[in-house]
CSV table of C-alpha atoms and ligand atoms in Angstrom, one decimal:
chain,number,residue,atom,x,y,z
A,140,MET,CA,76.3,82.3,97.9
A,141,LYS,CA,77.3,82.7,94.2
A,142,THR,CA,76.7,86.5,94.1
A,143,ILE,CA,79.7,88.5,95.2
A,144,ILE,CA,78.4,91.8,96.5
A,145,GLU,CA,80.2,95.1,96.8
A,146,PRO,CA,81.5,94.7,100.4
A,147,PHE,CA,80.5,98.2,101.4
A,148,LYS,CA,77.5,100.5,101.9
A,149,ILE,CA,77.4,103.9,100.2
A,150,LYS,CA,77.4,106.8,102.6
A,151,VAL,CA,78.3,109.7,100.3
A,152,VAL,CA,77.3,109.9,96.7
A,153,GLU,CA,78.5,112.0,93.8
A,154,ALA,CA,76.0,112.6,91.0
A,155,ILE,CA,76.7,111.4,87.5
A,156,ARG,CA,75.5,113.9,84.9
A,157,MET,CA,73.5,112.1,82.3
A,158,THR,CA,74.1,113.1,78.6
A,159,THR,CA,72.4,112.2,75.4
A,160,ARG,CA,74.1,110.7,72.4
A,161,GLU,CA,73.7,114.0,70.5
A,162,GLN,CA,75.4,115.9,73.4
A,163,ARG,CA,78.2,113.4,73.4
A,164,GLU,CA,78.7,113.7,69.7
A,165,ASP,CA,79.2,117.5,70.2
A,166,ILE,CA,81.5,117.0,73.2
A,167,LEU,CA,83.6,114.5,71.4
A,168,SER,CA,84.0,116.6,68.4
A,169,LYS,CA,84.9,119.7,70.5
A,170,ALA,CA,87.5,117.5,72.4
A,171,ARG,CA,88.8,116.7,68.9
A,172,PHE,CA,88.2,113.0,69.4
A,173,ASN,CA,90.6,112.7,72.3
A,174,PRO,CA,88.8,111.8,75.5
A,175,PHE,CA,91.6,113.2,77.6
A,176,ASN,CA,90.3,116.6,76.5
A,177,ILE,CA,86.8,115.9,77.8
A,178,HIS,CA,85.7,117.5,81.0
A,179,ALA,CA,85.1,114.8,83.6
A,180,ARG,CA,81.6,116.0,84.3
A,181,ASP,CA,80.7,115.0,80.7
A,182,VAL,CA,81.7,111.4,81.4
A,183,LEU,CA,79.2,108.9,82.7
A,184,ILE,CA,81.5,106.0,83.6
A,185,ASP,CA,85.2,106.9,83.8
A,186,LEU,CA,87.5,103.9,83.1
A,187,LEU,CA,90.5,106.0,82.0
A,188,THR,CA,92.6,104.8,84.9
A,189,ASP,CA,92.5,103.0,88.3
A,190,SER,CA,95.2,105.3,89.6
A,191,GLY,CA,94.1,107.8,92.3
A,192,THR,CA,90.5,107.4,91.3
A,193,GLY,CA,89.3,105.1,94.1
A,194,SER,CA,86.8,105.9,96.9
A,195,MET,CA,88.1,106.2,100.4
A,196,SER,CA,86.3,104.5,103.3
A,197,ASN,CA,84.6,106.2,106.3
A,198,LEU,CA,87.7,105.3,108.4
A,199,GLN,CA,90.0,106.9,105.9
A,200,TRP,CA,87.9,110.1,105.9
A,201,ALA,CA,88.0,110.0,109.7
A,202,GLY,CA,91.8,109.8,109.4
A,203,ILE,CA,91.7,112.9,107.3
A,204,MET,CA,90.3,114.8,110.2
A,205,LYS,CA,92.9,113.3,112.5
A,206,GLY,CA,95.8,114.4,110.3
A,207,ASP,CA,98.6,115.9,112.3
A,208,GLU,CA,100.1,118.7,110.2
A,209,SER,CA,103.3,119.2,112.2
A,210,TYR,CA,106.3,119.7,110.0
A,211,ALA,CA,108.4,117.1,111.7
A,212,GLY,CA,107.6,114.0,113.7
A,213,ALA,CA,103.8,114.2,113.1
A,214,ASP,CA,101.7,111.5,114.7
A,215,SER,CA,100.3,110.7,111.3
A,216,PHE,CA,103.7,109.8,110.0
A,217,TYR,CA,104.2,107.3,112.8
A,218,ARG,CA,100.8,105.8,112.1
A,219,PHE,CA,101.7,105.5,108.5
A,220,GLN,CA,105.1,104.0,109.3
A,221,ASP,CA,103.5,101.4,111.6
A,222,SER,CA,100.9,100.4,109.1
A,223,VAL,CA,103.5,100.0,106.3
A,224,ARG,CA,105.9,98.2,108.6
A,225,LYS,CA,103.3,95.8,109.8
A,226,LEU,CA,102.4,95.0,106.1
A,227,THR,CA,105.9,94.8,104.7
A,228,GLY,CA,108.4,94.4,107.5
A,229,PHE,CA,110.7,97.1,106.0
A,230,GLU,CA,112.9,99.2,108.3
A,231,HIS,CA,113.3,102.3,106.1
A,232,ILE,CA,109.9,103.7,104.9
A,233,LEU,CA,109.9,107.0,103.0
A,234,PRO,CA,106.6,108.7,102.1
A,235,THR,CA,106.5,110.4,98.7
A,236,HIS,CA,103.7,112.2,96.8
A,237,GLN,CA,103.3,109.4,94.3
A,238,GLY,CA,105.0,106.4,92.7
A,239,ARG,CA,107.1,108.2,90.2
A,240,ALA,CA,108.6,110.4,93.0
A,241,SER,CA,109.9,107.1,94.6
A,242,GLU,CA,111.2,106.0,91.2
A,243,ARG,CA,113.0,109.3,90.6
A,244,ILE,CA,114.8,109.1,94.0
A,245,LEU,CA,115.7,105.5,93.5
A,246,PHE,CA,117.1,105.7,90.0
A,247,GLU,CA,118.9,109.0,90.7
A,248,LEU,CA,120.8,107.0,93.4
A,249,VAL,CA,121.4,103.7,91.5
A,250,GLY,CA,121.0,104.5,87.8
A,251,GLY,CA,123.3,106.4,85.5
A,252,PRO,CA,125.0,106.0,82.2
A,253,GLY,CA,126.2,102.4,81.5
A,254,LYS,CA,123.8,100.9,84.0
A,255,ILE,CA,121.1,98.4,83.1
A,256,ILE,CA,117.8,97.8,84.9
A,257,PRO,CA,115.9,94.6,84.1
A,258,ASN,CA,112.2,94.4,84.9
A,259,ASN,CA,109.4,92.1,83.8
A,260,ASN,CA,107.9,95.2,82.1
A,261,HIS,CA,108.8,98.7,83.0
A,262,PHE,CA,105.8,100.9,83.5
A,263,ASP,CA,106.2,104.1,81.4
A,264,THR,CA,107.1,106.3,84.4
A,265,THR,CA,109.6,103.7,85.6
A,266,ARG,CA,111.2,103.4,82.2
A,267,ALA,CA,111.3,107.2,81.9
A,268,ASN,CA,113.0,107.6,85.3
A,269,VAL,CA,115.5,104.8,84.5
A,270,GLU,CA,116.3,106.4,81.1
A,271,HIS,CA,116.4,109.9,82.6
A,272,SER,CA,119.2,108.8,84.8
A,273,GLY,CA,121.1,107.6,81.7
A,274,ALA,CA,120.5,103.9,82.4
A,275,GLU,CA,119.0,101.4,80.1
A,276,ALA,CA,115.6,99.7,80.9
A,277,ILE,CA,115.2,96.1,79.7
A,278,ASP,CA,112.0,94.1,79.7
A,279,LEU,CA,112.3,90.4,80.4
A,280,VAL,CA,108.7,89.2,80.8
A,281,ILE,CA,108.0,85.6,79.8
A,282,ALA,CA,107.2,84.9,76.1
A,283,GLU,CA,103.6,83.8,77.0
A,284,ALA,CA,102.8,87.5,77.8
A,285,SER,CA,102.9,88.4,74.2
A,286,LYS,CA,100.1,86.0,73.2
A,287,PRO,CA,96.9,87.9,74.0
A,288,GLY,CA,94.5,84.9,73.8
A,289,LEU,CA,96.8,82.5,75.8
A,290,ILE,CA,95.6,81.6,79.2
A,291,HIS,CA,98.5,81.4,81.8
A,292,PRO,CA,98.0,81.9,85.5
A,293,PHE,CA,101.0,84.2,85.9
A,294,LYS,CA,101.6,86.0,82.7
A,295,GLY,CA,103.5,88.7,84.5
A,296,ASN,CA,106.4,86.4,85.4
A,297,MET,CA,109.9,87.3,84.6
A,298,ASP,CA,111.8,85.1,82.3
A,299,VAL,CA,114.5,83.9,84.8
A,300,PRO,CA,116.8,82.2,82.3
A,301,ARG,CA,116.9,85.4,80.2
A,302,LEU,CA,117.6,87.4,83.4
A,303,GLU,CA,120.6,85.2,84.2
A,304,ALA,CA,121.8,85.3,80.6
A,305,LEU,CA,121.6,89.1,80.7
A,306,ILE,CA,123.6,89.3,83.9
A,307,LYS,CA,126.3,87.0,82.5
A,308,GLU,CA,126.4,88.9,79.2
A,309,LYS,CA,126.5,92.5,80.6
A,310,GLY,CA,128.2,91.8,84.0
A,311,ARG,CA,126.7,92.1,87.4
A,312,ASP,CA,128.5,95.5,88.0
A,313,ARG,CA,126.3,97.1,85.4
A,314,ILE,CA,123.1,96.0,87.0
A,315,PRO,CA,122.5,97.9,90.2
A,316,LEU,CA,119.2,96.2,90.9
A,317,VAL,CA,116.6,93.8,89.3
A,318,MET,CA,113.0,95.0,89.5
A,319,VAL,CA,109.7,93.1,89.2
A,320,THR,CA,106.4,94.9,88.7
A,321,ILE,CA,103.4,93.4,90.6
A,322,THR,CA,101.0,93.2,89.0
A,323,ASN,CA,102.4,93.9,85.6
A,324,ASN,CA,100.5,96.9,84.4
A,325,SER,CA,102.2,97.3,81.0
A,326,GLY,CA,101.6,93.6,80.4
A,327,GLY,CA,97.8,93.7,81.0
A,328,GLY,CA,97.7,93.8,84.8
A,329,GLN,CA,98.9,90.2,85.0
A,330,PRO,CA,100.2,88.7,88.2
A,331,VAL,CA,103.6,87.3,89.1
A,332,SER,CA,103.8,84.0,91.1
A,333,LEU,CA,105.6,83.6,94.4
A,334,GLU,CA,107.6,80.9,92.8
A,335,ASN,CA,108.8,83.3,90.1
A,336,LEU,CA,109.6,86.0,92.7
A,337,ARG,CA,111.6,83.4,94.7
A,338,ALA,CA,113.5,82.4,91.6
A,339,VAL,CA,114.4,86.0,90.7
A,340,ARG,CA,115.6,86.4,94.3
A,341,ALA,CA,117.8,83.3,94.0
A,342,VAL,CA,119.4,84.7,90.9
A,343,CYS,CA,119.9,88.1,92.6
A,344,ASP,CA,121.5,86.3,95.5
A,345,LYS,CA,123.8,84.3,93.3
A,346,TYR,CA,125.1,87.4,91.6
A,347,GLU,CA,124.8,89.7,94.7
A,348,ILE,CA,122.4,92.1,93.0
A,349,PRO,CA,119.6,93.8,95.0
A,350,PHE,CA,116.1,92.8,94.2
A,351,PHE,CA,113.4,95.5,94.1
A,352,LEU,CA,109.6,95.5,93.5
A,353,ASP,CA,107.4,98.0,91.7
A,354,ALA,CA,104.6,97.1,94.1
A,355,CYS,CA,101.7,99.4,93.2
A,356,ARG,CA,99.3,96.5,93.1
A,357,PHE,CA,100.8,94.1,95.7
A,358,ALA,CA,97.5,93.1,97.2
A,359,GLU,CA,95.8,92.3,93.9
A,360,ASN,CA,98.9,90.2,93.0
A,361,ALA,CA,98.8,88.4,96.4
A,362,TRP,CA,95.1,87.6,95.8
A,363,PHE,CA,96.0,86.0,92.5
A,364,ILE,CA,98.7,84.0,94.2
A,365,LYS,CA,96.2,82.7,96.8
A,366,GLN,CA,93.7,81.8,94.1
A,367,ARG,CA,96.1,80.3,91.5
A,368,GLU,CA,99.3,79.1,93.0
A,369,PRO,CA,99.5,75.5,94.2
A,370,GLY,CA,99.9,75.4,98.0
A,371,GLN,CA,98.9,79.0,98.7
A,372,ALA,CA,95.1,78.7,99.0
A,373,ASN,CA,95.1,78.4,102.8
A,374,ARG,CA,97.4,81.3,103.5
A,375,SER,CA,96.1,84.7,104.4
A,376,VAL,CA,96.6,87.5,101.8
A,377,ARG,CA,98.5,89.5,104.5
A,378,ASP,CA,100.8,86.5,105.0
A,379,ILE,CA,101.5,86.3,101.3
A,380,VAL,CA,102.0,90.0,101.0
A,381,ARG,CA,104.5,89.8,103.9
A,382,GLU,CA,106.5,87.1,102.1
A,383,ILE,CA,106.5,89.0,98.8
A,384,PHE,CA,108.0,92.0,100.6
A,385,GLU,CA,110.5,89.9,102.6
A,386,LEU,CA,111.9,88.6,99.3
A,387,ALA,CA,112.9,92.2,98.3
A,388,ASP,CA,115.6,94.6,99.2
A,389,GLY,CA,113.4,97.6,98.4
A,390,ALA,CA,110.2,98.7,96.6
A,391,THR,CA,108.6,101.7,95.0
A,392,ILE,CA,104.8,101.9,95.6
A,393,SER,CA,102.2,104.2,94.1
A,394,ALA,CA,99.6,104.2,96.9
A,395,LYS,CA,97.1,105.6,94.4
A,396,LYS,CA,96.4,101.9,93.6
A,397,ASP,CA,96.6,99.5,96.5
A,398,GLY,CA,97.1,102.2,99.1
A,399,LEU,CA,93.4,103.1,98.3
A,400,VAL,CA,94.2,106.8,98.3
A,401,ASN,CA,93.9,109.6,95.8
A,402,ILE,CA,97.5,110.7,96.3
A,403,GLY,CA,100.5,109.2,97.9
A,404,GLY,CA,103.5,106.9,97.4
A,405,VAL,CA,106.2,105.0,99.3
A,406,LEU,CA,109.8,104.1,98.9
A,407,LEU,CA,110.9,101.1,100.9
A,408,LEU,CA,114.6,100.3,101.5
A,409,ARG,CA,116.5,97.8,103.6
A,410,ASP,CA,120.0,99.2,103.2
A,411,LYS,CA,120.7,101.9,105.8
A,412,ASN,CA,123.3,103.7,103.7
A,413,LEU,CA,121.0,103.9,100.6
A,414,ALA,CA,118.1,105.0,102.9
A,415,GLU,CA,120.2,107.9,104.2
A,416,ARG,CA,121.0,109.0,100.7
A,417,ALA,CA,117.4,108.7,99.7
A,418,ASP,CA,116.4,110.8,102.7
A,419,ALA,CA,118.6,113.6,101.4
A,420,LEU,CA,117.0,113.5,98.0
A,421,LEU,CA,113.6,113.3,99.5
A,422,ILE,CA,114.3,116.5,101.5
A,423,LEU,CA,115.6,118.2,98.4
A,424,THR,CA,112.5,117.9,96.3
A,425,GLU,CA,109.6,116.2,98.2
A,426,GLY,CA,109.8,117.5,101.7
A,427,TYR,CA,111.0,116.5,105.2
A,428,VAL,CA,111.3,112.8,105.9
A,429,THR,CA,108.2,112.6,108.0
A,430,TYR,CA,105.9,113.9,105.4
A,431,GLY,CA,107.6,113.5,102.0
A,432,GLY,CA,105.5,115.9,99.9
A,433,LEU,CA,102.2,114.9,101.5
A,434,ALA,CA,99.9,116.4,104.2
A,435,GLY,CA,99.6,114.6,107.5
A,436,ARG,CA,96.0,113.8,106.6
A,437,ASP,CA,97.2,112.0,103.4
A,438,LEU,CA,99.5,109.8,105.6
A,439,GLU,CA,96.5,108.9,107.8
A,440,ALA,CA,94.5,107.9,104.8
A,441,MET,CA,97.3,105.8,103.4
A,442,ALA,CA,97.9,104.1,106.8
A,443,GLN,CA,94.2,103.0,106.8
A,444,GLY,CA,94.2,102.2,103.1
A,445,PHE,CA,97.1,99.7,103.6
A,446,GLU,CA,95.0,98.0,106.2
A,447,GLU,CA,91.8,97.8,104.1
A,448,VAL,CA,93.4,96.6,100.9
A,449,VAL,CA,94.4,93.2,102.3
A,450,GLU,CA,90.9,92.4,103.5
A,451,GLU,CA,89.9,89.4,101.5
A,452,ASP,CA,86.2,90.2,101.0
A,453,TYR,CA,87.4,93.4,99.3
A,454,LEU,CA,89.9,91.6,97.1
A,455,ALA,CA,87.4,88.9,96.1
A,456,TYR,CA,85.0,91.6,95.0
A,457,ARG,CA,87.7,93.6,93.3
A,458,ILE,CA,89.2,90.9,91.2
A,459,ARG,CA,85.8,89.3,90.4
A,460,SER,CA,84.4,92.7,89.2
A,461,THR,CA,87.2,93.1,86.7
A,462,GLU,CA,86.9,89.4,85.6
A,463,TYR,CA,83.1,89.9,85.2
A,464,LEU,CA,83.6,92.8,82.8
A,465,GLY,CA,86.1,90.7,80.9
A,466,GLU,CA,83.9,87.7,80.6
A,467,LYS,CA,80.9,89.7,79.4
A,468,LEU,CA,83.0,91.6,76.8
A,469,LYS,CA,84.3,88.3,75.5
A,470,ALA,CA,80.8,86.9,75.3
A,471,ILE,CA,79.8,89.8,73.2
A,472,GLY,CA,82.6,88.9,70.8
A,473,TYR,CA,85.5,91.2,71.8
A,474,GLN,CA,88.9,89.7,71.9
A,475,ILE,CA,90.6,90.7,75.2
A,476,ILE,CA,93.9,90.0,76.8
A,477,GLU,CA,93.5,86.8,78.6
A,478,PRO,CA,93.0,86.0,81.4
A,479,PRO,CA,91.5,89.2,82.8
A,480,GLY,CA,94.0,91.3,84.8
A,481,GLY,CA,93.5,92.6,88.3
A,482,HIS,CA,92.7,96.3,87.6
A,483,ALA,CA,91.7,96.5,83.9
A,484,ILE,CA,90.5,94.7,80.8
A,485,TYR,CA,92.3,95.3,77.6
A,486,ILE,CA,90.3,95.0,74.3
A,487,ASP,CA,92.1,94.1,71.1
A,488,ALA,CA,90.7,96.9,68.8
A,489,GLY,CA,92.6,95.5,65.8
A,490,HIS,CA,90.5,92.3,66.1
A,491,CYS,CA,87.3,94.3,66.6
A,492,CYS,CA,87.7,96.7,63.6
A,493,PRO,CA,89.9,95.0,61.1
A,494,GLN,CA,88.8,97.5,58.4
A,495,ILE,CA,90.7,100.3,60.3
A,496,PRO,CA,94.5,100.0,59.7
A,497,PRO,CA,96.9,101.0,62.5
A,498,SER,CA,97.7,104.2,60.7
A,499,HIS,CA,94.0,105.2,61.3
A,500,TYR,CA,94.1,104.3,65.0
A,501,PRO,CA,91.5,101.5,65.5
A,502,GLY,CA,92.0,101.8,69.3
A,503,GLN,CA,91.2,105.5,69.3
A,504,ALA,CA,88.2,104.8,67.1
A,505,LEU,CA,86.9,102.3,69.7
A,506,VAL,CA,87.6,104.7,72.5
A,507,CYS,CA,85.6,107.4,70.7
A,508,GLY,CA,82.9,104.8,69.9
A,509,LEU,CA,82.5,103.8,73.6
A,510,TYR,CA,82.2,107.5,74.6
A,511,ARG,CA,79.7,108.3,71.9
A,512,THR,CA,77.6,105.2,72.7
A,513,GLY,CA,77.5,105.3,76.4
A,514,GLY,CA,79.6,108.2,77.8
A,515,VAL,CA,82.2,105.6,78.8
A,516,ARG,CA,85.7,107.0,78.9
A,517,THR,CA,88.6,104.6,78.2
A,518,CYS,CA,92.2,104.8,77.1
A,519,GLU,CA,93.9,103.8,73.9
A,520,ILE,CA,97.1,101.8,74.2
A,521,GLY,CA,98.2,101.3,70.7
A,522,SER,CA,99.4,103.4,67.7
A,523,VAL,CA,98.4,106.7,69.3
A,524,MET,CA,100.4,106.0,72.5
A,525,PHE,CA,103.4,104.1,71.0
A,526,GLY,CA,103.4,104.8,67.3
A,527,ASN,CA,105.2,108.1,67.1
A,528,ASN,CA,108.4,106.3,65.8
A,529,GLY,CA,106.4,105.4,62.7
A,530,LYS,CA,106.2,101.7,63.7
A,531,ALA,CA,102.8,100.2,64.8
A,532,PRO,CA,102.9,98.3,68.1
A,533,ASP,CA,102.1,94.6,68.2
A,534,LEU,CA,98.6,95.2,69.4
A,535,GLU,CA,96.0,98.0,69.2
A,536,LEU,CA,94.5,97.9,72.6
A,537,VAL,CA,91.8,99.8,74.5
A,538,ARG,CA,92.1,99.7,78.3
A,539,LEU,CA,89.1,99.7,80.6
A,540,ALA,CA,90.6,100.4,84.0
A,541,VAL,CA,88.3,99.8,87.0
A,542,PRO,CA,88.6,102.4,89.8
A,543,ARG,CA,88.5,100.9,93.3
A,544,ARG,CA,85.2,100.9,95.2
A,545,VAL,CA,83.6,103.5,92.8
A,546,TYR,CA,81.2,101.7,90.5
A,547,THR,CA,78.5,99.1,91.3
A,548,GLN,CA,77.6,96.1,89.2
A,549,SER,CA,74.9,98.0,87.4
A,550,HIS,CA,77.4,100.6,86.4
A,551,ILE,CA,79.5,97.8,84.9
A,552,ASP,CA,76.4,96.3,83.3
A,553,TYR,CA,75.8,99.7,81.7
A,554,VAL,CA,79.4,99.6,80.3
A,555,ILE,CA,78.8,96.1,78.9
A,556,GLU,CA,75.5,97.2,77.3
A,557,SER,CA,77.3,100.2,75.7
A,558,ALA,CA,80.1,97.9,74.5
A,559,ALA,CA,77.5,95.4,73.0
A,560,GLU,CA,75.7,98.2,71.1
A,561,LEU,CA,79.0,99.4,69.7
A,562,PHE,CA,80.0,95.9,68.7
A,563,GLY,CA,76.9,95.6,66.6
A,564,GLN,CA,78.0,98.7,64.7
A,565,ARG,CA,81.6,97.8,64.4
A,566,ASP,CA,81.6,97.3,60.6
A,567,GLY,CA,80.6,100.9,60.2
A,568,MET,CA,83.3,102.3,62.4
A,569,VAL,CA,85.8,104.6,60.8
A,570,GLY,CA,89.4,105.5,61.6
A,571,LEU,CA,90.9,108.9,62.5
A,572,ARG,CA,93.6,111.2,61.2
A,573,MET,CA,95.9,112.8,63.8
A,574,THR,CA,95.8,116.6,63.3
A,575,ASN,CA,98.3,117.5,66.0
A,576,SER,CA,101.0,115.2,67.2
A,577,PRO,CA,103.1,116.4,70.2
A,578,PRO,CA,106.6,114.9,70.3
A,579,PHE,CA,106.3,113.2,73.7
A,580,LEU,CA,103.5,111.3,75.4
A,581,ARG,CA,101.3,112.3,72.6
A,582,HIS,CA,98.2,110.3,73.6
A,583,PHE,CA,97.5,113.0,76.3
A,584,THR,CA,97.2,115.9,74.0
A,585,ALA,CA,97.0,114.7,70.4
A,586,THR,CA,94.0,115.9,68.4
A,587,PHE,CA,92.1,114.0,65.6
A,588,GLU,CA,89.5,114.3,62.9
A,589,GLU,CA,87.3,111.4,61.9
A,590,LEU,CA,87.7,109.9,58.4
A,591,SER,CA,84.4,109.6,56.6
B,718,PLP,C1,103.2,99.7,87.7
B,718,PLP,C2,103.2,101.2,87.9
B,718,PLP,N1,104.4,101.7,88.4
B,718,PLP,C3,104.4,103.0,88.6
B,718,PLP,C4,103.3,103.9,88.5
B,718,PLP,C5,103.5,105.3,88.7
B,718,PLP,O1,102.7,105.7,89.8
B,718,PLP,P1,102.2,107.3,90.0
B,718,PLP,O2,101.2,107.5,88.9
B,718,PLP,O3,101.7,107.3,91.3
B,718,PLP,O4,103.4,108.2,89.8
B,718,PLP,C6,102.1,103.3,88.0
B,718,PLP,C7,101.0,104.2,87.7
B,718,PLP,O5,100.0,103.9,87.0
B,718,PLP,C8,102.1,101.9,87.7
B,718,PLP,O6,101.0,101.3,87.3
């Protein structure tokens, strides 16, 4: 069959509150043209993020009831540990409340002034944790990643010759680990090939540097490997996932993505000594080692989520849904980052509204337009997010992130219809003026007024 259906039935529903365009005009203006300020109940389709916004399965909810809330040695912890060990093969498995908590512990241990952390692209919390430790974060993604229209099967790959040149230039002693983010969120949700991961591992072996993964979307990345990498089509996703983790000495994971939970994270380590030091930091700020800042029920939900996320029917549906959205937006005339990533589609707002200069935030104008037209909430990744140093970023993007197992195809068709209507009105779209610009992470709280 050509039709890929949502591989689940819906047992519990949550109402979406319908709004009219007039109501949305009012809501948007009261939110001062920043959809982060909009109350979620006023959003019809929420594509702000795929992080922690997914739906849990009946078995995960059953796990919630089974949660053992003992302070130490809870059954739920051992179930979580077994599930993660079966998936990754790691010996030391630390639960944390979310990805950035794992990052904070890791970089407090290995970072520090004078140190350098290479990555394909650091996610913003990863970069912030590296820099907070005093270390320098360096992005070494392949050059193809910066060409939005270019089709490449693994645009998240690390530039291995540049990695080796960096190690030679700076010296291996300054590089406590090399990290690769799968899939590469900051680079458009693009995957990394197994061949590339093996090549990074080989360089790390040559210079005796540990190799770590930022593995939030490990299953989506493994699915792309199965689909696109020569020789991988007949392997199971679980087998590919296992090989990916076996290549690494450690990993940070936000389980809010491929853990299929609303809260949770993991820190994986192979080195016993490092794991003991990480345990000490975990106890200091997260909680005891068998719950790490989570409730027993959260560990149960994660244990089950890590089983479900490698189911191939789920992944076929997941990746196809995102691709479907991308294909349709392209057919309307939007330029998107190609090929479609695993968890999100990124529209090039600069291409859509060339009449709006970066200083008037074309991405934010498009974000506001999508909300006004269809109540669809998206996120600007352009001059609002990155322009506070006075320099416009290379691209003015709008991200449509798809939550896991939340929306059906007709919801996505509705998003496409809203986007089509807006595209027809793009010549009349106007830019914005920022009326309040906080010094850090300003996209969350900045306010705007529309230029007439
Ligand atoms: C690649 C990547 N790393 C780390 C994180 C941080 O995870 P969390 O939001 O759970 O702290 C995210 C979250 O979006 C991410 O996409």
